[in-house]
Amino acid sequence: MQKITFSGFHLYGFTLLIEVFVLSLMYLLNQVIDVTTSAFVLFFSPVIITAWFGGLKAGIFATLLTGVAIAYFFLPPINSLVISGEEIIQASLFLIQSFFFITPVTILQNKIALEKAVETPSNQQQCLEYIAKLEQTKAALWQTQSWLHTIVENSSAAIYVKDLDGRYLLFNRQCETLCNISREQVLGKTDFDFLTNEIAAVYRANDRQVIELGKPLEFEEFGILNNKPVTTISLKCPLYNCEGIAYGICGISTEISDRKIMEKALVKQAEELVKVNRIKDDFLTTISHELRTPLNAILGWSQVLRSGKLSDTIVAKALETIERNARSQKELIEDILDVSQIITGKLNLQISLIDIVPIIEKVINISLPSVVAKQIKLKFIQHGVEEKILGDSDRLQQVIWNLLSNAIKFTPAEGSVEINLKIEEWQKRTEEQKTACSSSLLKFVVIQVRDTGIGIKPEFLPFVFDRFRQADGSTTRLYGGLGLGLAIVRHIVELHGGVIYVQSEGEGKGATFTVKLPLVNNL
């Protein structure tokens, strides 16, 4: 029971209310039985009740009010406050007894109230501390949520969460950028709703694997996103509720498309470097063989000549062999020097106005011994070409010599080689071409060297004019050479503003090399 605190009017009003209630009750009882002799005893109860709930002041006020009420209503003379000697004694005893009653009652009530007052702050303190902790937890949770939201939304990686059915629960900003789709279009849907079935099935299989194994897994995933191929590295982790039951997965995907392209380019470049190194190694092996072969012949016949006492026939053969091999070695060295000049950009032309027909005829005359030796049918078809070109006569002779000597070298005995010289016209297509040239037609001198030789494999055609490349690079091949001649030819032709290309239907079906050089009227 808790003490009720009163003040002012409420305190005395409460006391008066109790007094009126008891007085009314005693008045009714007095109609039945005589209660005047025990009036003071009956009024102890309201005094004690008032003192218990109202305190000491209320108890004293109730005692005085009770004394006045008894004296007026129950002690003779009735309805008068005048009392005789015996009634004074009763009233005095009532006041003394009331004081002795209300004092311990008030002390007891104050003690109980004090104990409760001591207990209440403890409970309140616990409540306040609990509320404070709740507020701190709430603030910490809000701060953590704010951090996580900021990290997820501003991450350079695509972060997403899916449930067990593959429906998206979270889709961050980078996901929107990567997929070119808003999160409103994705949340609550699966990969099958905006990706091809094939790609979505792969993603779904990876998600299920993560759930089944119950551990984070990394996948390299490919997809067509934003209308372009995209490769990502995706780290996927299972998500569990408080009961340890998996309810979804969290994925963190980083785009590596550029890295994959770079990796492929690096792999291709590494393969090309390996191939180039192998070609260079083969070239070094070939050049050592090609230089050593004529050198051995020269040294051998030189030793024979030094021995003396040789017939004129042997001496002539020795000198012819030494000369032929020395010339061959000179050509090899010149090819190597030409390639060196090409690589360093030091191969220069001595340009002049020249006639191409005498150059071709000179090369044919030089090649006649080889043609006769192999019984090859050599034909030169000239379609009345009289136009001159600007070029280096020595370098153009080198071009024609390389093409003709290759045709003779790779054509079997009793085969045929044909040189075709003609003029081709080409109608200008653009206004720039028409403005740059005085004539409406572009004219080219075309030199074709066609043979019935061993031909060229289709897979080797793109590499015919590459340096250090030969269809057969072994030292045991049937035909000599360093594989530099055609590379030199292409460079010289291009320096003249022309083009060169080759055609062949395959092995054993011969080859046709075509050179196109611009005429003077194009300039």
Short mmCIF file of C-alpha atoms in Angstrom, two decimals, residues 206-388:
data_model
loop_
_atom_site.label_atom_id
_atom_site.label_comp_id
_atom_site.label_asym_id
_atom_site.label_seq_id
_atom_site.Cartn_x
_atom_site.Cartn_y
_atom_site.Cartn_z
CA ASN A 206 26.81 -21.62 -59.78
CA ASP A 207 24.36 -20.28 -57.15
CA ARG A 208 23.14 -23.78 -56.34
CA GLN A 209 26.68 -25.06 -56.01
CA VAL A 210 27.39 -22.40 -53.38
CA ILE A 211 24.27 -23.39 -51.39
CA GLU A 212 24.98 -27.13 -51.65
CA LEU A 213 28.61 -26.85 -50.54
CA GLY A 214 27.85 -24.18 -47.95
CA LYS A 215 31.01 -22.16 -48.55
CA PRO A 216 32.16 -19.18 -50.62
CA LEU A 217 33.15 -20.02 -54.20
CA GLU A 218 34.68 -17.96 -57.00
CA PHE A 219 33.52 -18.23 -60.61
CA GLU A 220 34.52 -16.67 -63.89
CA GLU A 221 31.18 -15.86 -65.50
CA PHE A 222 30.42 -14.67 -69.01
CA GLY A 223 27.34 -12.83 -70.18
CA ILE A 224 25.91 -10.47 -72.77
CA LEU A 225 25.18 -7.37 -70.73
CA ASN A 226 24.31 -3.96 -72.11
CA ASN A 227 24.51 -5.50 -75.61
CA LYS A 228 28.19 -6.36 -75.23
CA PRO A 229 30.13 -9.41 -74.03
CA VAL A 230 31.14 -9.07 -70.39
CA THR A 231 33.37 -11.33 -68.31
CA THR A 232 33.28 -11.09 -64.51
CA ILE A 233 34.99 -12.68 -61.53
CA SER A 234 32.16 -13.47 -59.10
CA LEU A 235 32.65 -14.35 -55.42
CA LYS A 236 29.43 -15.94 -54.12
CA CYS A 237 28.75 -16.68 -50.43
CA PRO A 238 25.84 -18.50 -48.76
CA LEU A 239 23.59 -16.50 -46.38
CA TYR A 240 22.11 -18.04 -43.21
CA ASN A 241 19.37 -16.91 -40.82
CA CYS A 242 19.64 -16.94 -37.00
CA GLU A 243 18.72 -20.63 -36.97
CA GLY A 244 21.58 -21.54 -39.31
CA ILE A 245 19.31 -22.24 -42.29
CA ALA A 246 20.46 -20.99 -45.71
CA TYR A 247 18.05 -18.48 -47.25
CA GLY A 248 20.09 -17.09 -50.18
CA ILE A 249 23.45 -16.02 -51.55
CA CYS A 250 25.42 -12.79 -51.72
CA GLY A 251 27.45 -12.13 -54.85
CA ILE A 252 30.29 -9.68 -55.51
CA SER A 253 31.19 -9.45 -59.21
CA THR A 254 34.07 -7.50 -60.75
CA GLU A 255 34.24 -6.94 -64.50
CA ILE A 256 37.46 -8.25 -66.08
CA SER A 257 36.53 -7.92 -69.77
CA ASP A 258 39.45 -5.60 -70.52
CA ARG A 259 41.78 -7.86 -68.57
CA LYS A 260 40.63 -10.91 -70.52
CA ILE A 261 41.18 -9.07 -73.80
CA MET A 262 44.62 -8.04 -72.60
CA GLU A 263 45.39 -11.59 -71.49
CA LYS A 264 44.40 -12.93 -74.89
CA ALA A 265 46.50 -10.26 -76.58
CA LEU A 266 49.45 -11.10 -74.34
CA VAL A 267 49.05 -14.80 -75.01
CA LYS A 268 48.89 -14.13 -78.74
CA GLN A 269 51.89 -11.82 -78.50
CA ALA A 270 53.81 -14.44 -76.52
CA GLU A 271 52.97 -17.03 -79.15
CA GLU A 272 54.08 -14.63 -81.88
CA LEU A 273 57.33 -13.95 -80.02
CA VAL A 274 57.95 -17.67 -79.65
CA LYS A 275 57.22 -18.08 -83.34
CA VAL A 276 59.49 -15.16 -84.28
CA ASN A 277 62.27 -16.50 -82.09
CA ARG A 278 61.90 -19.91 -83.66
CA ILE A 279 61.96 -18.33 -87.12
CA LYS A 280 65.08 -16.38 -86.23
CA ASP A 281 66.72 -19.51 -84.87
CA ASP A 282 65.82 -21.31 -88.08
CA PHE A 283 67.17 -18.35 -90.05
CA LEU A 284 70.47 -18.42 -88.20
CA THR A 285 70.71 -22.13 -88.86
CA THR A 286 69.86 -21.57 -92.51
CA ILE A 287 72.27 -18.67 -93.00
CA SER A 288 75.12 -20.60 -91.42
CA HIS A 289 74.37 -23.49 -93.76
CA GLU A 290 73.96 -21.25 -96.84
CA LEU A 291 77.19 -19.36 -96.16
CA ARG A 292 79.14 -22.47 -95.27
CA THR A 293 78.16 -24.42 -98.42
CA PRO A 294 79.74 -22.07 -101.02
CA LEU A 295 82.62 -21.36 -98.68
CA ASN A 296 83.42 -25.07 -98.43
CA ALA A 297 83.39 -25.34 -102.21
CA ILE A 298 85.67 -22.31 -102.56
CA LEU A 299 88.13 -23.62 -99.95
CA GLY A 300 88.06 -27.12 -101.41
CA TRP A 301 88.82 -26.07 -104.98
CA SER A 302 91.37 -23.54 -103.76
CA GLN A 303 93.30 -26.36 -102.08
CA VAL A 304 93.04 -28.40 -105.27
CA LEU A 305 94.49 -25.52 -107.29
CA ARG A 306 97.36 -25.09 -104.82
CA SER A 307 98.38 -28.71 -105.31
CA GLY A 308 99.55 -27.93 -108.92
CA LYS A 309 100.02 -30.33 -111.89
CA LEU A 310 96.33 -30.02 -112.92
CA SER A 311 94.94 -30.27 -116.39
CA ASP A 312 93.48 -27.22 -118.06
CA THR A 313 90.02 -28.77 -117.83
CA ILE A 314 90.27 -29.25 -114.04
CA VAL A 315 91.64 -25.76 -113.57
CA ALA A 316 88.80 -24.27 -115.60
CA LYS A 317 86.22 -26.25 -113.64
CA ALA A 318 87.81 -25.19 -110.35
CA LEU A 319 87.82 -21.53 -111.29
CA GLU A 320 84.22 -21.72 -112.55
CA THR A 321 83.11 -23.40 -109.34
CA ILE A 322 84.94 -20.86 -107.15
CA GLU A 323 83.44 -17.99 -109.12
CA ARG A 324 79.90 -19.40 -108.97
CA ASN A 325 80.05 -20.02 -105.21
CA ALA A 326 81.67 -16.66 -104.54
CA ARG A 327 78.88 -14.98 -106.51
CA SER A 328 76.28 -16.98 -104.57
CA GLN A 329 77.87 -15.96 -101.28
CA LYS A 330 77.96 -12.35 -102.44
CA GLU A 331 74.24 -12.46 -103.19
CA LEU A 332 73.54 -13.90 -99.73
CA ILE A 333 75.55 -11.16 -98.07
CA GLU A 334 73.84 -8.49 -100.17
CA ASP A 335 70.43 -9.84 -99.15
CA ILE A 336 71.44 -9.68 -95.51
CA LEU A 337 72.68 -6.12 -95.93
CA ASP A 338 69.50 -5.11 -97.75
CA VAL A 339 67.35 -6.52 -94.93
CA SER A 340 69.49 -4.66 -92.41
CA GLN A 341 68.93 -1.42 -94.34
CA ILE A 342 65.19 -2.12 -94.55
CA ILE A 343 64.96 -2.72 -90.80
CA THR A 344 66.91 0.46 -90.00
CA GLY A 345 65.09 2.48 -92.66
CA LYS A 346 68.28 3.20 -94.60
CA LEU A 347 67.34 1.56 -97.91
CA ASN A 348 67.24 4.49 -100.33
CA LEU A 349 66.33 4.71 -104.01
CA GLN A 350 68.15 6.52 -106.81
CA ILE A 351 65.09 7.75 -108.70
CA SER A 352 65.20 8.48 -112.42
CA LEU A 353 62.98 8.17 -115.49
CA ILE A 354 63.46 4.62 -116.75
CA ASP A 355 62.14 2.16 -119.31
CA ILE A 356 61.17 -1.17 -117.72
CA VAL A 357 61.51 -3.32 -120.91
CA PRO A 358 65.35 -3.23 -121.17
CA ILE A 359 65.60 -4.10 -117.46
CA ILE A 360 63.48 -7.23 -117.93
CA GLU A 361 65.46 -8.26 -121.02
CA LYS A 362 68.75 -7.82 -119.13
CA VAL A 363 67.52 -10.07 -116.31
CA ILE A 364 66.39 -12.69 -118.84
CA ASN A 365 69.83 -12.71 -120.47
CA ILE A 366 71.52 -13.17 -117.08
CA SER A 367 69.17 -16.09 -116.29
CA LEU A 368 69.61 -17.91 -119.63
CA PRO A 369 72.30 -20.34 -118.39
CA SER A 370 69.97 -21.60 -115.65
CA VAL A 371 67.05 -21.76 -118.08
CA VAL A 372 69.06 -23.78 -120.58
CA ALA A 373 70.47 -26.07 -117.89
CA LYS A 374 66.99 -27.05 -116.70
CA GLN A 375 65.48 -27.01 -120.19
CA ILE A 376 62.81 -24.58 -119.06
CA LYS A 377 60.58 -22.83 -121.60
CA LEU A 378 60.94 -19.10 -120.88
CA LYS A 379 58.55 -16.71 -122.60
CA PHE A 380 58.47 -12.92 -122.41
CA ILE A 381 55.19 -11.34 -123.54
CA GLN A 382 55.32 -7.61 -124.02
CA HIS A 383 52.06 -5.80 -124.88
CA GLY A 384 53.64 -2.78 -126.52
CA VAL A 385 54.54 -1.05 -123.27
CA GLU A 386 56.35 2.19 -124.11
CA GLU A 387 55.51 4.26 -121.03
CA LYS A 388 58.29 5.11 -118.63
#
